[in-house]
Structure formats: structure tokens, C-alpha cells
Short mmCIF file of N, CA and C in Angstrom, two decimals:
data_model
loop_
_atom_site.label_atom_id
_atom_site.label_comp_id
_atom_site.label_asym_id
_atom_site.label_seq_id
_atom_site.Cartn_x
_atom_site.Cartn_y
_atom_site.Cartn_z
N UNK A 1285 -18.30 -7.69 -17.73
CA UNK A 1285 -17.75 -8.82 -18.46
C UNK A 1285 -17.86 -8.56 -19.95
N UNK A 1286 -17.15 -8.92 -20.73
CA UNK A 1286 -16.60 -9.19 -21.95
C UNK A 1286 -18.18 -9.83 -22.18
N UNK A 1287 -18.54 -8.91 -23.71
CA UNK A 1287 -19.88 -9.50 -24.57
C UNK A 1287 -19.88 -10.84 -24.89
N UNK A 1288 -18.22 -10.89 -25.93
CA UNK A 1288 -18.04 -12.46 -26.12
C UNK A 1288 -17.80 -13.48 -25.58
N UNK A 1289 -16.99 -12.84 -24.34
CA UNK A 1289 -16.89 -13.90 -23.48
C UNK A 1289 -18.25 -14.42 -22.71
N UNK A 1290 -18.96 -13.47 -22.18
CA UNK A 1290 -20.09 -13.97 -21.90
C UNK A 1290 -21.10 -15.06 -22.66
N UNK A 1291 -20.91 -14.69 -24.11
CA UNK A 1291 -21.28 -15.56 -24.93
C UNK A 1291 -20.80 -17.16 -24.91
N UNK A 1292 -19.46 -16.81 -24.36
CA UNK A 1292 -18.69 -17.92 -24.64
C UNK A 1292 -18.84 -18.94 -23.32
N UNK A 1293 -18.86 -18.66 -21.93
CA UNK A 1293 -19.45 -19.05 -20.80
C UNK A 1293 -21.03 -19.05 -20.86
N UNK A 1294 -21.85 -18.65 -21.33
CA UNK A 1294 -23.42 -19.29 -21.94
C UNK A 1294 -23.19 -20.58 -22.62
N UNK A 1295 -22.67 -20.73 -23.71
CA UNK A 1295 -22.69 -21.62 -24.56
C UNK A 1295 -21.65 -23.17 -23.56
N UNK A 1296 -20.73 -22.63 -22.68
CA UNK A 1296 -20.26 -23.74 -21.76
C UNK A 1296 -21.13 -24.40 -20.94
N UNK A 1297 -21.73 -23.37 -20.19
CA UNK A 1297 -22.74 -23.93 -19.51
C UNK A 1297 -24.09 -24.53 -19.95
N UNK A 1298 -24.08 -24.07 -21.31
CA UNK A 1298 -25.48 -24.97 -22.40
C UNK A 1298 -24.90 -25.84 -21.89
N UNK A 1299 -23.75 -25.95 -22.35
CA UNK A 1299 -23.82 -27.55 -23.01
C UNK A 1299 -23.28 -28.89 -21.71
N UNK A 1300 -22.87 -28.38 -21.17
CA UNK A 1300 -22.16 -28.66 -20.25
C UNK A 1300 -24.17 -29.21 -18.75
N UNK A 1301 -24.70 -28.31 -19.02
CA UNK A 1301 -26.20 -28.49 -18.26
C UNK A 1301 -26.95 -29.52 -19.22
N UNK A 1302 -26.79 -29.69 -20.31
CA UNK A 1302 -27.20 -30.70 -21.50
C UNK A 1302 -26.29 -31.82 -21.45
N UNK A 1303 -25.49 -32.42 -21.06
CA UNK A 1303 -24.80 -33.58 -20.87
C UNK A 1303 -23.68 -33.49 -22.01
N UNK A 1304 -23.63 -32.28 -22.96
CA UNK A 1304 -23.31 -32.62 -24.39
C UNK A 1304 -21.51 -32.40 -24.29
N UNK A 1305 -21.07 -32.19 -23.10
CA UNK A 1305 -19.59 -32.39 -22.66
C UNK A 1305 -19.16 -31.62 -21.91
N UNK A 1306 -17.98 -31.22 -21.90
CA UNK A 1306 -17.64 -30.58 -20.69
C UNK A 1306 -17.83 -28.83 -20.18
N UNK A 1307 -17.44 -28.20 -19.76
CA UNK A 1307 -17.50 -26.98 -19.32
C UNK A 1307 -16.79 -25.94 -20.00
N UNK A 1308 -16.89 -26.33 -21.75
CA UNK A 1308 -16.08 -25.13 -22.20
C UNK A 1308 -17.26 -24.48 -23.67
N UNK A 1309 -17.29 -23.46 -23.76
CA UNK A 1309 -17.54 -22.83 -24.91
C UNK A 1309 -16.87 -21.69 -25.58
N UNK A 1310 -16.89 -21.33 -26.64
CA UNK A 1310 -16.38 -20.66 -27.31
C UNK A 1310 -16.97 -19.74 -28.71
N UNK A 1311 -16.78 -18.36 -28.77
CA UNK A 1311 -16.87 -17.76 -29.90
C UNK A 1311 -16.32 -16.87 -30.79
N UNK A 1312 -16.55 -16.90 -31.87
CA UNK A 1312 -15.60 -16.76 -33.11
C UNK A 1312 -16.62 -14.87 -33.50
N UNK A 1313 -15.58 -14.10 -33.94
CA UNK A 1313 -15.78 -12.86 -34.09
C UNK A 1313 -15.22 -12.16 -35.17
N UNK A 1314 -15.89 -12.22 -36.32
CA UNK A 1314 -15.42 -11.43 -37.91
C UNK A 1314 -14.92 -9.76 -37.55
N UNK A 1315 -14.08 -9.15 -38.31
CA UNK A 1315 -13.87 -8.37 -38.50
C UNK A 1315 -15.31 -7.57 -38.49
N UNK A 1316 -14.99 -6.24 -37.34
CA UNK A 1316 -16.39 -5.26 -37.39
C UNK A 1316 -17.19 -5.75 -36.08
N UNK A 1317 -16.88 -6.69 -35.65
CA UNK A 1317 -17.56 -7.17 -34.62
C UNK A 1317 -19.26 -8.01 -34.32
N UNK A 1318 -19.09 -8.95 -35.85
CA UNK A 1318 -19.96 -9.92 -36.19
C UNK A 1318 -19.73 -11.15 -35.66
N UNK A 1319 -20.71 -11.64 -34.87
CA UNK A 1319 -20.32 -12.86 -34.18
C UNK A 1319 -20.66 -14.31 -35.47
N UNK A 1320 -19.87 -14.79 -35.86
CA UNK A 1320 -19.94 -15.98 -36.76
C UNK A 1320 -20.30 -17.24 -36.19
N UNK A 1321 -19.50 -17.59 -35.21
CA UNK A 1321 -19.94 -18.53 -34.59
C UNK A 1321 -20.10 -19.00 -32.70
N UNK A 1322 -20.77 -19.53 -32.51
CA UNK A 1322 -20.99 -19.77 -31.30
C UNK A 1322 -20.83 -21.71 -31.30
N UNK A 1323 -20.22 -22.20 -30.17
CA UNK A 1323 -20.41 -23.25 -30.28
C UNK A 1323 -19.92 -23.77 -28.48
N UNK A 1324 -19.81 -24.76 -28.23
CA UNK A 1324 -19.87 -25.52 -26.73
C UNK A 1324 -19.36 -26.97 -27.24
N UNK A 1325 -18.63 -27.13 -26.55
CA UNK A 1325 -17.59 -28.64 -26.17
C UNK A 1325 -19.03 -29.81 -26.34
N UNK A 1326 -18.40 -30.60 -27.56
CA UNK A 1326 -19.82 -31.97 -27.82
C UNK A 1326 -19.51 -33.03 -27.64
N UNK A 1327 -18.20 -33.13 -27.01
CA UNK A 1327 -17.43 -34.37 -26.99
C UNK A 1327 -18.33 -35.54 -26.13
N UNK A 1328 -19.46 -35.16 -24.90
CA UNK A 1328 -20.37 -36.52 -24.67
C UNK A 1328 -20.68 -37.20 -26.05
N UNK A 1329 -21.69 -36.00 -26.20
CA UNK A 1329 -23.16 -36.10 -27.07
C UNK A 1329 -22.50 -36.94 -28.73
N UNK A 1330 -21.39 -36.46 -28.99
CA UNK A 1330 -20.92 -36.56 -30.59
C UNK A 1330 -19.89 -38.06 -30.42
N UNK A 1331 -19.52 -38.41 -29.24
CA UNK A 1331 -18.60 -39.26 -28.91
C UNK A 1331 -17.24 -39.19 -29.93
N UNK A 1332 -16.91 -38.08 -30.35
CA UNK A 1332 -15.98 -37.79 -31.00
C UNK A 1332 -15.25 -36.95 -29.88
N UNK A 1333 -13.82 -37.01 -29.79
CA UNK A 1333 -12.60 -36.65 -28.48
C UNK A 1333 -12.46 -35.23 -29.08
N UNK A 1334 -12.03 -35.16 -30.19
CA UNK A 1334 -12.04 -33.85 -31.03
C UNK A 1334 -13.24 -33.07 -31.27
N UNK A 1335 -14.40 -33.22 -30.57
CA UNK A 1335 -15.10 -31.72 -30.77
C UNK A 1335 -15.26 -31.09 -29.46
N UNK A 1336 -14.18 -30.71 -29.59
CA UNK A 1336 -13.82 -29.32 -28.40
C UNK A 1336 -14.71 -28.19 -28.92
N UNK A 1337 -14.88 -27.22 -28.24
CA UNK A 1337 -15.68 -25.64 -28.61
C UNK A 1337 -15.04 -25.19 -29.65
N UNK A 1338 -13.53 -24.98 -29.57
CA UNK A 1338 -12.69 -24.20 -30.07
C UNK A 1338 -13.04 -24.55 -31.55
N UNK A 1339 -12.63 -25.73 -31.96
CA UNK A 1339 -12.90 -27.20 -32.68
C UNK A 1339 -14.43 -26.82 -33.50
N UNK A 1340 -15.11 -27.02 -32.83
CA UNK A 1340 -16.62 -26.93 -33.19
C UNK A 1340 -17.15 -25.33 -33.76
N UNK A 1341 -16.24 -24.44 -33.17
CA UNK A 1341 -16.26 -23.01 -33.46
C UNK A 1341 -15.48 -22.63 -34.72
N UNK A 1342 -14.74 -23.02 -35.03
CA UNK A 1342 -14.20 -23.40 -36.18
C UNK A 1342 -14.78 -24.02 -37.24
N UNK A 1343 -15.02 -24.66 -37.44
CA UNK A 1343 -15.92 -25.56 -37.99
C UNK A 1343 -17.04 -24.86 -38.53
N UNK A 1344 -17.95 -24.14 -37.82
CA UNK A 1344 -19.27 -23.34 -37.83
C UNK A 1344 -18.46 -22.19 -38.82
N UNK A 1345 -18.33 -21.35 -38.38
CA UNK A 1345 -17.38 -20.17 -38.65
C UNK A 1345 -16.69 -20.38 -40.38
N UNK A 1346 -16.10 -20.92 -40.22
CA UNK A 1346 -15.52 -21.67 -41.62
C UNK A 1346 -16.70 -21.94 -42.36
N UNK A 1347 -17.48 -22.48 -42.12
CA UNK A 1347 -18.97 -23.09 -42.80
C UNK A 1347 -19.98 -21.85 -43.19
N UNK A 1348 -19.80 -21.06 -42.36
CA UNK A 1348 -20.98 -19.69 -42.27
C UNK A 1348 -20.10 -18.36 -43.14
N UNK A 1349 -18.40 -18.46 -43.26
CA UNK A 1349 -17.72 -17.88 -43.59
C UNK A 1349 -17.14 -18.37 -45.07
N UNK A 1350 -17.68 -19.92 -45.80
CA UNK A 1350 -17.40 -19.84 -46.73
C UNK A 1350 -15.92 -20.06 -47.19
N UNK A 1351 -15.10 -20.09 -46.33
CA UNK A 1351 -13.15 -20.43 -46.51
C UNK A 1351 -12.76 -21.09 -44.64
N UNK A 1352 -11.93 -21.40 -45.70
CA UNK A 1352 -10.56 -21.76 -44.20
C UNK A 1352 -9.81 -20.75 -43.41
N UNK A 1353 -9.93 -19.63 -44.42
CA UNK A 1353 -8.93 -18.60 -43.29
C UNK A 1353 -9.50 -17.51 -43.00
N UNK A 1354 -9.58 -18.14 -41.23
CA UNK A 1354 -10.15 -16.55 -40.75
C UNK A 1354 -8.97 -15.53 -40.24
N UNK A 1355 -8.18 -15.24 -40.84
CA UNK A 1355 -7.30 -14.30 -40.35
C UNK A 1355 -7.76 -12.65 -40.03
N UNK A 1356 -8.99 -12.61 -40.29
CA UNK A 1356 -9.76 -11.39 -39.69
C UNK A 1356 -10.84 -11.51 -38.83
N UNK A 1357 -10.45 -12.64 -38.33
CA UNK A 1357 -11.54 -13.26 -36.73
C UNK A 1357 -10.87 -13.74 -35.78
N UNK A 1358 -11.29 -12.97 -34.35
CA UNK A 1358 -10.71 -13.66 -33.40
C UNK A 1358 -11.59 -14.77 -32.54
N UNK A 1359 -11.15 -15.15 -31.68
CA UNK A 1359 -11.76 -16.37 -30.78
C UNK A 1359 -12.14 -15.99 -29.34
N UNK A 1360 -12.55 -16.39 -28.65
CA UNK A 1360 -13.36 -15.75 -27.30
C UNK A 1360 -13.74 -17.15 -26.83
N UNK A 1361 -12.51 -17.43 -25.96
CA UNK A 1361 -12.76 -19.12 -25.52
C UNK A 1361 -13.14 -19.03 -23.44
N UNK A 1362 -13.91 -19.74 -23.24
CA UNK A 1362 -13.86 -20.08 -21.72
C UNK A 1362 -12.82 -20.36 -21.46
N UNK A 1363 -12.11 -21.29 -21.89
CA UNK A 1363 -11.23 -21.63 -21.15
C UNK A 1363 -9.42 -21.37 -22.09
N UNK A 1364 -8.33 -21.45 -21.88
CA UNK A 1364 -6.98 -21.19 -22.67
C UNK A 1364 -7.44 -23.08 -23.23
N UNK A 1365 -7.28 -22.64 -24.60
CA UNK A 1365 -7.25 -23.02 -25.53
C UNK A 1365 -6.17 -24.68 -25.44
N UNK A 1366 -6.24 -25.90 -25.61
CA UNK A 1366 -5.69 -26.90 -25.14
C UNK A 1366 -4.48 -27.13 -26.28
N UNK A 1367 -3.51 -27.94 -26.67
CA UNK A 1367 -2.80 -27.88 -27.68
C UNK A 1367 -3.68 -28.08 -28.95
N UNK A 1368 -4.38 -29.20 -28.52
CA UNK A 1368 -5.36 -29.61 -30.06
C UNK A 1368 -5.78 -28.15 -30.42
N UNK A 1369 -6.66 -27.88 -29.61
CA UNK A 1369 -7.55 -26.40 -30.42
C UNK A 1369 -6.63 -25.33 -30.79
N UNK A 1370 -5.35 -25.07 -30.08
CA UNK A 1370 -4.34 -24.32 -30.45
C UNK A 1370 -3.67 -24.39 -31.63
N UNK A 1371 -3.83 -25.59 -32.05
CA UNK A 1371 -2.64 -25.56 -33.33
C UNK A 1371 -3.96 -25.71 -34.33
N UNK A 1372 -5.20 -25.93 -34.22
CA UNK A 1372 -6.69 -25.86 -34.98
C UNK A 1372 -6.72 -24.30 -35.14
N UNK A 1373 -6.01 -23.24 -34.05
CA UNK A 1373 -6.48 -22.07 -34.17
C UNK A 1373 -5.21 -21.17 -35.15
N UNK A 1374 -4.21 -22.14 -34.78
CA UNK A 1374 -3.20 -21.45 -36.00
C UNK A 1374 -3.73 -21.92 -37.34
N UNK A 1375 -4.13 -22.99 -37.55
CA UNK A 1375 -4.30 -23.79 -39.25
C UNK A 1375 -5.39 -22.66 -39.73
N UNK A 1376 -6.30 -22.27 -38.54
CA UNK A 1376 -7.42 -21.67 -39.33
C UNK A 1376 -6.98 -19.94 -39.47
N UNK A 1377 -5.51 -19.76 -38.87
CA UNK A 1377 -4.87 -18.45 -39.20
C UNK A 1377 -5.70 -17.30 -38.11
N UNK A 1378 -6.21 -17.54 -37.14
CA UNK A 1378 -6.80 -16.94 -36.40
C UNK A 1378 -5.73 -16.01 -35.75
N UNK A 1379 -5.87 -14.78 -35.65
CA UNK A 1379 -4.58 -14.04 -35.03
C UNK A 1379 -4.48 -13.36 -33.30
N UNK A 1380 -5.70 -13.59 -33.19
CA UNK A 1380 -6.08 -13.38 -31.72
C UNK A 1380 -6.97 -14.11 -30.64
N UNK A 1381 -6.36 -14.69 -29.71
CA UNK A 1381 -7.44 -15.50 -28.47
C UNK A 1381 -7.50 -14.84 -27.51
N UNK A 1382 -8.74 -14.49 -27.11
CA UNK A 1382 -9.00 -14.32 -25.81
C UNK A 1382 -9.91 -15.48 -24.35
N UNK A 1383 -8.83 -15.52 -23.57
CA UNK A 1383 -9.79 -16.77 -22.96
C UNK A 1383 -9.72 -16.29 -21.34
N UNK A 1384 -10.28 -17.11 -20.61
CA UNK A 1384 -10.68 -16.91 -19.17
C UNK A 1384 -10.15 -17.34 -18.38
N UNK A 1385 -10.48 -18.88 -18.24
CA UNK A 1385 -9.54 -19.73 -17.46
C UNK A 1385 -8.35 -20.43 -18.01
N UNK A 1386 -7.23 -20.55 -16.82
CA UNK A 1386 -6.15 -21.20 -17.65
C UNK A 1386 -6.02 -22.79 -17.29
N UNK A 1387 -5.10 -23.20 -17.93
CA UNK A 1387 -4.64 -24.29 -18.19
C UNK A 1387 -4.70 -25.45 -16.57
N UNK A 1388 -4.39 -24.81 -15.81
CA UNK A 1388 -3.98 -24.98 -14.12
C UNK A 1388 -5.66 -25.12 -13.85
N UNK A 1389 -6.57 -24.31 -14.08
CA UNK A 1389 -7.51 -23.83 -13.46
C UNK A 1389 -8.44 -25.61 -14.01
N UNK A 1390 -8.17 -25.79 -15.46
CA UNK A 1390 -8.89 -26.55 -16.55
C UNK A 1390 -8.34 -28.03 -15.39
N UNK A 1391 -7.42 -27.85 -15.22
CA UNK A 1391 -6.60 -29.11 -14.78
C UNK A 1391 -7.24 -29.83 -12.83
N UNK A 1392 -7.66 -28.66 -13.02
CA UNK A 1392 -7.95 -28.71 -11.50
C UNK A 1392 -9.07 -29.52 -11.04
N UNK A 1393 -10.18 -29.23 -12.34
CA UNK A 1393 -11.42 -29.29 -12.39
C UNK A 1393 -11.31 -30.94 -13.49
N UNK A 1394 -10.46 -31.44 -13.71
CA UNK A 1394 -10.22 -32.61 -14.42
C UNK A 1394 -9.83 -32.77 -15.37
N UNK A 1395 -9.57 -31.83 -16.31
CA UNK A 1395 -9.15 -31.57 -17.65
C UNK A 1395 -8.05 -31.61 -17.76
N UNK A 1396 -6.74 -32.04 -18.36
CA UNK A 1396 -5.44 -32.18 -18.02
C UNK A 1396 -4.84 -32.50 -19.35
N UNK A 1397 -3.91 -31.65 -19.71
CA UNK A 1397 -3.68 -31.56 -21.27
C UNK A 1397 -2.17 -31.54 -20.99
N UNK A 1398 -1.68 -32.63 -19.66
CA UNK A 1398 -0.36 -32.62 -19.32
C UNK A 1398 0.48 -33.32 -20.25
N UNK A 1399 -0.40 -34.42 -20.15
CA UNK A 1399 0.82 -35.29 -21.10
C UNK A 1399 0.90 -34.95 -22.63
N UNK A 1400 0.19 -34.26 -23.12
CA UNK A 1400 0.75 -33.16 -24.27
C UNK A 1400 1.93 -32.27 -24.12
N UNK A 1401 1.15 -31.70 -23.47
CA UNK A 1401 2.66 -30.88 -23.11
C UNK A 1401 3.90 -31.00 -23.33
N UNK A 1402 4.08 -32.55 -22.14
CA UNK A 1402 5.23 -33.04 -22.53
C UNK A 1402 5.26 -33.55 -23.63
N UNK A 1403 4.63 -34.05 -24.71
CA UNK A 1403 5.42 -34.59 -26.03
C UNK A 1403 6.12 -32.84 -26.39
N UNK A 1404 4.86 -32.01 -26.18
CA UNK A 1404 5.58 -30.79 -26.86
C UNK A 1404 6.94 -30.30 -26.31
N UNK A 1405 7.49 -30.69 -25.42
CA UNK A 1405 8.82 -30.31 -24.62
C UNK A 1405 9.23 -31.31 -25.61
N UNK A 1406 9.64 -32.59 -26.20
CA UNK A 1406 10.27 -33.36 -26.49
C UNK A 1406 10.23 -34.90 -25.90
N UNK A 1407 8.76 -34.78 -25.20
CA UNK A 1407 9.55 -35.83 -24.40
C UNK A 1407 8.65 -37.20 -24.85
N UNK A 1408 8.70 -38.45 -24.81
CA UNK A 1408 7.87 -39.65 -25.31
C UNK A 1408 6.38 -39.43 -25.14
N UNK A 1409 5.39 -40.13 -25.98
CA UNK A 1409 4.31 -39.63 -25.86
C UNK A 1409 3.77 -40.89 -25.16
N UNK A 1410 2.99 -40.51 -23.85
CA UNK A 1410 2.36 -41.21 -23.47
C UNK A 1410 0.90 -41.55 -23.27
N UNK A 1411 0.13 -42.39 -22.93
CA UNK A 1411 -1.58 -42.39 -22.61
C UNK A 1411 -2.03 -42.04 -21.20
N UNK A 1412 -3.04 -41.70 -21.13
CA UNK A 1412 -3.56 -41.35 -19.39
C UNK A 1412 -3.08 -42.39 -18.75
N UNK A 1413 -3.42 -43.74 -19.08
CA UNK A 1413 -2.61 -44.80 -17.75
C UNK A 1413 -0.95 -44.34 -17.78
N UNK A 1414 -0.29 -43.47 -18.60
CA UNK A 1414 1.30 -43.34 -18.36
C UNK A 1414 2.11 -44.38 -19.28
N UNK A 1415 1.36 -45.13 -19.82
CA UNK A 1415 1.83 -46.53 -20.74
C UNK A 1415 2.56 -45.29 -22.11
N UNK A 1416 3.42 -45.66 -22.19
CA UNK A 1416 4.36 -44.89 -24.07
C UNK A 1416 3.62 -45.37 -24.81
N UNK A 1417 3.31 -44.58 -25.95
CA UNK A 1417 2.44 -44.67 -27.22
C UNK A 1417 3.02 -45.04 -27.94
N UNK A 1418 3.23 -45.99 -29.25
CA UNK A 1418 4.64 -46.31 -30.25
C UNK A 1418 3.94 -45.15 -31.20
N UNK A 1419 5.32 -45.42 -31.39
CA UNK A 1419 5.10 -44.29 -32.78
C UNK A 1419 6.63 -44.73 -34.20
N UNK A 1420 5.85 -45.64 -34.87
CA UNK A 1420 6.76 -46.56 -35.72
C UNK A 1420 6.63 -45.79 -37.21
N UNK A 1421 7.31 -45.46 -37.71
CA UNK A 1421 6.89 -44.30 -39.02
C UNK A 1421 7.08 -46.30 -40.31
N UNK A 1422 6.05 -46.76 -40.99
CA UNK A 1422 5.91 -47.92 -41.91
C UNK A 1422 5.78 -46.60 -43.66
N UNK A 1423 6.35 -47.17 -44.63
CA UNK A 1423 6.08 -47.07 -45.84
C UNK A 1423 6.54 -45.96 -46.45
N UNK A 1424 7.32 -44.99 -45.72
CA UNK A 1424 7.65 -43.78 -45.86
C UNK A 1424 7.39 -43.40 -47.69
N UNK A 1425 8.37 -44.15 -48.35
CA UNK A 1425 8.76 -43.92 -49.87
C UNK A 1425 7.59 -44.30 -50.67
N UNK A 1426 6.14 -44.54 -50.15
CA UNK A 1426 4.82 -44.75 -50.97
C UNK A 1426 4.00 -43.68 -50.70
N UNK A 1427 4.29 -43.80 -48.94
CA UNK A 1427 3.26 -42.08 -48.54
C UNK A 1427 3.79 -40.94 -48.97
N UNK A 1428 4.65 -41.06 -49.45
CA UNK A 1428 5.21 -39.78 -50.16
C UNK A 1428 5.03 -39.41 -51.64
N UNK A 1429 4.29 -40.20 -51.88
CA UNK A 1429 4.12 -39.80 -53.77
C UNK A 1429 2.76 -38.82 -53.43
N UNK A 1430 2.23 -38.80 -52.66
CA UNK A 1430 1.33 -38.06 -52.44
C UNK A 1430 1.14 -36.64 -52.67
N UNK A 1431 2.31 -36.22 -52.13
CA UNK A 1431 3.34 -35.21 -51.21
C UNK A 1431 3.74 -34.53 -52.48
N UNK A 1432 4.36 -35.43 -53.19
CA UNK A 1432 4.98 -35.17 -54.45
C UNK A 1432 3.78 -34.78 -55.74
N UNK A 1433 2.83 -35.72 -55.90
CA UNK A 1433 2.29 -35.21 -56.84
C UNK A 1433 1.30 -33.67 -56.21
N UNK A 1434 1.32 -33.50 -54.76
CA UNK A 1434 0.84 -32.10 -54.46
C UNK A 1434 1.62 -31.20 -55.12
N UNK A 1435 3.02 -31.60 -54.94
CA UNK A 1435 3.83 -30.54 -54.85
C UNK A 1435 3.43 -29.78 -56.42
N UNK A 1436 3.43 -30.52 -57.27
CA UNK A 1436 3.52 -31.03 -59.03
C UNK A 1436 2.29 -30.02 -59.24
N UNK A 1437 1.03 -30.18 -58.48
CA UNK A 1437 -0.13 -29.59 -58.76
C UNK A 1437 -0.14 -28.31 -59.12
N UNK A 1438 -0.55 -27.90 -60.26
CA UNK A 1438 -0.49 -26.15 -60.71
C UNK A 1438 -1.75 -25.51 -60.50
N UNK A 1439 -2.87 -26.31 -59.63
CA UNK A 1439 -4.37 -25.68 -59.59
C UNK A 1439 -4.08 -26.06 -57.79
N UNK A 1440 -3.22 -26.35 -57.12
CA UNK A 1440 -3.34 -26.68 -55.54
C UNK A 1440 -3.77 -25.05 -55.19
N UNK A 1441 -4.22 -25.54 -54.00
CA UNK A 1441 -4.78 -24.39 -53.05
C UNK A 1441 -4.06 -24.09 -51.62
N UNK A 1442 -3.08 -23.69 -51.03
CA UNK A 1442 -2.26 -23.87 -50.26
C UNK A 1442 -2.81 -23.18 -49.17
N UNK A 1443 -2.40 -23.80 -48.24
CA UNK A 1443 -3.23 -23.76 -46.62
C UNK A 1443 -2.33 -24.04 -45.72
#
């Protein structure tokens, strides 16, 4: 087995034997083959929905690494990566995942990142009961001065 991955199934099963959420961990790997971060799904323990491994590995990594872009670190996830942590793993410019179980496998075991999916096909976004989510865009021409005075900024930092 895979060093990191092993790492990365340790840290699932921490946390996951600790109540601290579900059955996934994950780790983050610098250029040269320095492990930066280690982390495990906290979503019981933190009661926050968003701290996935991936999420939380990020986070660490970024923190221990000093910037936002790890584009010379890859990821070493238990499980394929859900949309949230996926598009967390593009922002943080990560150029390579390696993971174990897939999506089907995650789903099986209760995890179900279906009705994402479908918004990502195009289709209405709905909640676990199946109820449509609104999604009403209010104030457009105020939230946008924001936008604008970014744009304006000659010291911005672009990400």
C-alpha cells in the first residue's frame, strides 16, 4: 500500500473511532516528498458540514505552508474527493489527487454527494428531503461595487 495513502486511511479511521466524523482522511504532500499535512473528516466533533479531510487538509497545509497555493503538493485522499473538496482542491491549485474509494463505494456506505451532482449537470438544486432550494439572486447593482472596487485595486493579490 501507498505510504500516503496509508496515512490517509489511519487518519480516517482516527477519527472516524473518535466520533469526530465520518470515515474519510486525507494527506497533503510538498514537493520532494514532505508530508505537510495530515488531517480526518471533523464534521461530528466541529459541527461544521464543511470540515471534510480534504477541507481540513487544506487548511493545515496552507497554515504550515505559509500561502494559498499549493501547486507543488499533491493530495492522498481515502476516499474520491466530493464536489465541495474538489473545487477546494482546484482553488488551492493542487495538481494531483490520489484517492481509494470512489464515489459509488462513499454512497453505499451513506455518503451521497448525488444531489450535487445534479446541480452540476444543470439541473435544480435540491435538499436531502428532494424539496428545490430557491435560489433568488436580491441587490445585484450594490454587491457589485465590491467587485469593482477589487477590480480598481493596484496592491490586490489574485487567487
Amino acid at each position: 500500500m501507498n505510504q500516503y495513502m496509508r496515512m490517509a486511511v489511519a487518519e480516517a479511521l482516527g477519527g472516524m473511532r473518535t466520533a469526530q466524523g465520518g470515515p474519510f482522511g486525507a494527506v497533503i504532500v510538498a514537493a520532494g516528498g514532505r508530508v505537510v499535512a495530515r488531517a480526518h473528516n471533523r464534521v461530528i466533533v466541529s459541527k461544521d458540514p464543511t470540515a471534510h479531510a480534504e477541507i481540513e487538509a487544506i487548511r493545515e497545509a496552507s497554515s504550515a505552508l505559509g500561502r494559498f497555493d499549493l501547486s507543488d503538493c499533491e493530495i492522498y485522499a481515502r476516499s474520491e474527493p466530493c464536489p465541495m473538496c474538489l473545487a477546494a482542491i482546484l482553488w488551492a491549485r493542487i495538481p494531483r489527487v490520489y484517492y481509494g474509494c470512489t464515489h459509488e463505494e462513499a454512497e453505499a456506505a451513506g455518503f451521497s454527494d448525488a444531489a450535487i451532482a445534479e446541480v452540476l449537470k444543470g439541473r435544480p438544486a435540491r435538499g436531502r428531503a428532494g424539496k428545490a432550494i430557491e435560489m433568488t439572486r436580491v441587490d445585484g447593482a450594490e454587491c457589485s461595487i465590491a467587485l469593482k472596487e477589487w477590480q480598481a485595486k493596484a496592491d490586490r493579490i489574485q487567487y
